[in-house]
Coordinates of C-alpha atoms in Angstrom, one line a residue:
X77 CA -12.6 62.9 -30.9
X78 CA -14.5 64.3 -33.9
X79 CA -12.9 67.7 -33.3
X80 CA -9.5 66.0 -33.3
X81 CA -10.2 64.2 -36.6
X82 CA -11.5 67.4 -38.2
X83 CA -8.3 69.2 -37.2
X84 CA -6.3 66.3 -38.6
X85 CA -8.1 66.6 -41.9
X86 CA -7.6 70.4 -42.0
X87 CA -4.0 70.0 -41.1
X88 CA -3.4 67.6 -44.0
X89 CA -4.8 70.1 -46.5
X90 CA -2.8 73.0 -45.1
X91 CA 0.2 70.8 -44.9
X92 CA -0.1 69.9 -48.6
X93 CA 0.5 73.6 -49.4
X94 CA 3.5 73.7 -47.0
X95 CA 4.8 70.6 -48.6
X96 CA 4.6 72.0 -52.0
X97 CA 6.5 75.0 -50.9
X98 CA 9.1 72.7 -49.3
X99 CA 9.5 71.0 -52.6
X100 CA 10.0 74.4 -54.3
X101 CA 12.5 75.5 -51.7
X102 CA 14.5 72.3 -51.7
X103 CA 14.7 72.1 -55.5
X104 CA 16.3 75.6 -55.8
X105 CA 18.7 75.0 -52.9
X106 CA 19.7 71.6 -54.1
X107 CA 21.0 72.9 -57.5
X108 CA 21.8 76.5 -57.0
X109 CA 22.7 76.4 -53.2
X110 CA 20.7 79.6 -52.7
X111 CA 18.5 80.0 -49.5
X112 CA 15.8 81.4 -51.8
X113 CA 13.6 83.3 -49.4
X114 CA 12.4 85.4 -52.3
X115 CA 10.0 82.5 -53.0
X116 CA 7.8 84.4 -50.6
X117 CA 7.6 87.2 -53.2
X118 CA 7.1 84.6 -55.9
X119 CA 4.2 83.2 -53.9
X120 CA 2.6 86.6 -53.6
X121 CA 3.1 87.4 -57.3
X122 CA 1.4 84.2 -58.3
X123 CA -1.5 84.7 -55.9
X124 CA -2.1 88.3 -57.1
X125 CA -1.8 87.4 -60.8
X126 CA -4.3 84.6 -60.2
X127 CA -6.7 86.9 -58.4
X128 CA -6.3 89.7 -61.0
X129 CA -6.9 87.3 -63.9
X130 CA -10.1 86.0 -62.3
X131 CA -11.3 89.5 -61.4
X132 CA -10.8 90.4 -65.1
X133 CA -13.2 87.7 -66.1
X134 CA -10.6 85.2 -67.5
X135 CA -11.4 81.5 -67.2
X136 CA -9.8 79.6 -64.4
X137 CA -7.3 77.8 -66.7
X138 CA -6.1 81.3 -68.1
X139 CA -5.8 82.5 -64.5
X140 CA -3.6 79.6 -63.6
X141 CA -1.4 80.1 -66.6
X142 CA -1.1 83.9 -65.7
X143 CA -0.1 82.9 -62.2
X144 CA 2.5 80.4 -63.4
X145 CA 3.9 82.9 -66.0
X146 CA 4.2 85.7 -63.4
X147 CA 6.0 83.3 -60.9
X148 CA 8.4 82.1 -63.6
X149 CA 9.1 85.7 -64.7
X150 CA 10.0 86.9 -61.1
X151 CA 12.0 83.8 -60.2
X152 CA 13.6 82.7 -63.4
X153 CA 14.4 86.0 -65.1
X154 CA 14.8 88.4 -62.2
X155 CA 16.0 86.4 -59.3
X156 CA 18.4 84.0 -61.1
X157 CA 19.0 85.8 -64.3
X158 CA 19.7 89.2 -62.9
X159 CA 20.3 89.1 -59.1
X160 CA 22.0 85.8 -58.3
X161 CA 24.0 85.5 -61.5
X162 CA 25.3 89.0 -61.0
X163 CA 26.3 88.3 -57.4
X164 CA 28.1 85.0 -58.4
X165 CA 30.0 86.8 -61.2
X166 CA 31.3 89.2 -58.7
X167 CA 32.4 86.5 -56.2
X168 CA 29.4 86.6 -53.9
X169 CA 29.2 83.7 -51.4
X170 CA 26.0 82.0 -50.0
X171 CA 25.5 84.8 -47.5
X172 CA 25.5 87.5 -50.2
X173 CA 23.0 85.4 -52.2
X174 CA 20.9 85.3 -49.1
X175 CA 21.0 89.1 -48.7
X176 CA 20.2 89.4 -52.4
X177 CA 17.2 87.1 -51.9
X178 CA 16.0 89.1 -49.0
X179 CA 16.3 92.3 -51.0
X180 CA 14.2 90.7 -53.9
X181 CA 11.6 89.6 -51.4
X182 CA 11.3 93.1 -49.9
X183 CA 11.3 94.9 -53.3
X184 CA 8.7 92.6 -55.0
X185 CA 6.4 92.5 -52.0
X186 CA 6.5 96.3 -51.5
X187 CA 5.8 96.8 -55.3
X188 CA 2.8 94.5 -55.0
X189 CA 1.6 96.6 -52.1
X190 CA 2.1 99.8 -54.1
X191 CA 0.1 98.5 -57.1
X192 CA -2.6 96.6 -55.3
X193 CA -2.6 98.3 -51.9
X194 CA -2.6 96.8 -48.5
X195 CA -6.4 96.0 -48.3
X196 CA -6.9 92.2 -48.4
X197 CA -8.3 91.0 -51.7
X198 CA -10.8 88.1 -51.9
X199 CA -10.0 85.2 -54.2
X200 CA -12.9 83.1 -55.5
X201 CA -12.6 79.5 -54.2
X202 CA -12.8 76.4 -56.3
X203 CA -14.8 73.2 -55.4
X204 CA -18.2 75.0 -55.4
X205 CA -18.5 74.5 -51.7
X206 CA -19.0 70.8 -52.1
X207 CA -18.3 68.7 -49.0
X208 CA -18.5 65.2 -47.8
X209 CA -19.1 63.9 -44.2
X210 CA -17.7 60.8 -42.8
X211 CA -18.4 59.9 -39.2
X212 CA -19.0 63.5 -38.3
X213 CA -15.8 64.8 -40.1
X214 CA -16.3 67.2 -42.9
X215 CA -14.0 66.9 -45.9
X216 CA -14.5 69.6 -48.6
X217 CA -13.8 69.1 -52.3
X218 CA -11.4 72.0 -52.1
X219 CA -9.3 70.0 -49.5
X220 CA -9.4 66.9 -51.8
X221 CA -8.1 69.0 -54.7
X222 CA -5.4 70.6 -52.7
X223 CA -4.0 67.2 -51.5
X224 CA -4.3 65.6 -55.0
X225 CA -2.6 68.5 -56.7
X226 CA 0.1 68.4 -54.1
X227 CA 0.7 64.7 -54.6
X228 CA 0.8 65.1 -58.4
X229 CA 3.1 68.0 -58.3
X230 CA 5.5 66.3 -55.9
X231 CA 5.6 63.1 -57.9
X232 CA 6.1 65.2 -61.1
X233 CA 9.2 67.0 -59.6
X234 CA 10.6 63.8 -58.3
X235 CA 10.1 62.0 -61.7
X236 CA 11.7 64.9 -63.5
X237 CA 14.8 65.1 -61.2
X238 CA 15.4 61.3 -61.4
X239 CA 14.1 60.2 -64.7
X240 CA 15.0 62.9 -67.2
X241 CA 18.3 63.9 -68.8
X242 CA 17.9 67.5 -67.6
X243 CA 17.1 66.4 -64.1
X244 CA 20.2 64.3 -63.9
X245 CA 22.3 67.2 -65.1
X246 CA 20.8 69.3 -62.4
X247 CA 21.8 66.7 -59.8
X248 CA 25.3 66.6 -61.3
X249 CA 25.6 70.4 -60.9
X250 CA 24.4 70.0 -57.4
X251 CA 27.1 67.5 -56.6
X252 CA 30.0 69.5 -58.1
X253 CA 29.3 72.5 -60.5
X254 CA 32.9 72.7 -61.6
X255 CA 33.2 69.1 -62.7
X256 CA 29.7 69.3 -64.2
X257 CA 30.8 72.3 -66.3
X258 CA 34.0 70.5 -67.3
X259 CA 31.9 67.6 -68.5
X260 CA 30.0 69.9 -70.8
X261 CA 26.9 70.6 -68.7
X262 CA 25.6 74.1 -68.8
X263 CA 25.6 75.1 -65.1
X264 CA 23.6 78.3 -65.7
X265 CA 21.1 76.3 -67.7
X266 CA 20.7 73.9 -64.7
X267 CA 20.2 76.9 -62.4
X268 CA 17.5 78.3 -64.6
X269 CA 15.8 74.9 -64.7
X270 CA 15.8 74.7 -60.9
X271 CA 14.4 78.2 -60.5
X272 CA 11.8 77.6 -63.1
X273 CA 10.6 74.3 -61.5
X274 CA 10.7 75.9 -58.0
X275 CA 8.7 78.9 -59.1
X276 CA 6.1 76.8 -60.9
X277 CA 5.6 74.6 -57.8
X278 CA 5.4 77.8 -55.7
X279 CA 2.7 79.1 -58.1
X280 CA 0.7 76.0 -57.6
X281 CA 1.0 76.3 -53.9
X282 CA -0.1 80.0 -54.1
X283 CA -3.2 79.2 -56.1
X284 CA -4.1 76.4 -53.8
X285 CA -3.5 78.4 -50.7
X286 CA -5.2 81.6 -51.8
X287 CA -8.3 80.0 -53.2
X288 CA -11.3 81.0 -51.1
X289 CA -9.2 83.3 -48.9
X290 CA -8.2 87.0 -48.9
X291 CA -4.7 87.8 -49.9
X292 CA -2.1 90.5 -48.9
X293 CA 1.3 91.4 -50.4
X294 CA 3.2 89.6 -47.6
X295 CA 1.1 86.4 -47.5
X296 CA 4.0 84.3 -48.6
X297 CA 6.1 84.8 -45.5
X298 CA 4.6 82.1 -43.4
X299 CA 4.7 79.4 -46.2
X300 CA 8.3 80.3 -46.8
X301 CA 9.1 79.9 -43.1
X302 CA 7.4 76.6 -42.8
X303 CA 8.8 75.4 -46.2
X304 CA 12.3 76.1 -45.1
X305 CA 11.7 74.2 -41.8
X306 CA 10.3 71.2 -43.8
X307 CA 13.4 71.2 -46.0
X308 CA 15.6 71.1 -42.9
X309 CA 13.6 68.1 -41.6
X310 CA 13.4 66.2 -44.9
X311 CA 16.7 67.1 -46.5
X312 CA 17.4 69.2 -49.6
X313 CA 16.6 67.7 -53.0
X314 CA 14.2 65.1 -51.6
X315 CA 10.8 66.1 -53.0
X316 CA 8.8 63.3 -51.4
X317 CA 10.2 63.6 -47.9
X318 CA 9.9 67.3 -48.1
X319 CA 6.3 67.1 -49.0
X320 CA 5.5 64.6 -46.3
X321 CA 7.2 66.8 -43.7
X322 CA 5.2 69.7 -44.9
X323 CA 2.0 67.7 -44.2
X324 CA 3.4 66.7 -40.8
X325 CA 4.0 70.3 -39.9
X326 CA 0.5 71.3 -41.2
X327 CA -1.0 68.6 -39.0
X328 CA 1.0 69.8 -36.0
X329 CA -0.1 73.4 -36.4
X330 CA -3.7 72.4 -36.9
X331 CA -3.9 69.8 -34.0
X332 CA -2.2 72.3 -31.7
X333 CA -5.4 74.3 -31.8
X334 CA -7.1 71.5 -29.9
X335 CA -5.2 72.3 -26.7
X336 CA -3.6 75.7 -27.2
X337 CA -4.4 79.1 -28.6
X338 CA -3.4 79.9 -32.2
X339 CA -0.7 82.4 -31.1
X340 CA 1.4 79.4 -30.0
X341 CA 1.4 77.7 -33.4
X342 CA 4.8 79.2 -34.5
X343 CA 6.4 78.5 -31.1
X344 CA 5.3 74.9 -31.3
X345 CA 6.7 74.5 -34.8
X346 CA 10.1 75.9 -33.9
X347 CA 10.1 73.9 -30.7
X348 CA 9.8 70.7 -32.7
X349 CA 12.5 72.0 -35.1
X350 CA 14.8 72.6 -32.2
X351 CA 14.3 69.1 -30.9
X352 CA 14.8 67.5 -34.3
X353 CA 18.1 69.5 -34.8
X354 CA 19.3 68.2 -31.4
X355 CA 18.3 64.6 -31.9
X356 CA 18.7 64.2 -35.7
X357 CA 20.7 67.2 -37.1
X358 CA 20.7 65.5 -40.6
X359 CA 16.9 65.5 -40.8
X360 CA 14.1 63.0 -40.2
X361 CA 14.6 61.2 -43.4
X362 CA 18.3 61.6 -43.9
X363 CA 21.5 60.2 -42.6
X364 CA 25.0 61.5 -41.8
X365 CA 26.3 60.7 -45.3
X366 CA 23.5 62.4 -47.1
X367 CA 23.8 65.3 -44.9
X368 CA 27.4 65.8 -45.8
X369 CA 26.6 65.4 -49.5
X370 CA 24.0 68.1 -49.5

């Protein structure tokens, strides 16, 4: 039983990272209707910027700022400002935007590999190795920080989307960009806001995920995959459900190790996705009406 509880705790911490990635993924898709798989490259960019800043002797706060700035640069200026905007101007549909996103992911990840190499780089961990034991279950300070940051970031995104003028404009653009533009809302500005928020949340996820680990240029692929699945489960534009589903998926992957080998984690994840799509195609937290609206 102690092993099961330990796996549950570990799964919550991993799931918090997945949940953040789902929030980032869902926010960009809600507004811009882009299946933004290039978030994998944003994730890797933030992680390598964070590691490089720490290796250069910068304080942790400066390293976090560097990671956030690098992520915003890749997503906000390059993905949206150059690739997606150009494709839209030329009449590209969602499939063309997806192809463009895949191209950005491949180019950025390969560039990172060219500059930093394929050798895994260690990232210093936070929390000083402090841990607490409750009933035989070990909870590290790092895990507590990860979950706390995940909750704060998710609540912050939800508050921004629902409680600010810019967030309401983004939702209007999501509902109907043509009518929003006719009402005087800058559609392109809302797109940039969505990608900026998504990239910053992905940067937070990258920092939390990479801390105390080794990183490679393609480390963002798995979080992207799980984040996309969480968005399908929770529904686009729903930060809190997306985050909760991310935690659920993290728990499933972790607890699966109790009975099966780690190589079956991905198969179990997509088996659950298949069942959910069959039983509740509008997602765990949605309904038929919201599914049609998104």
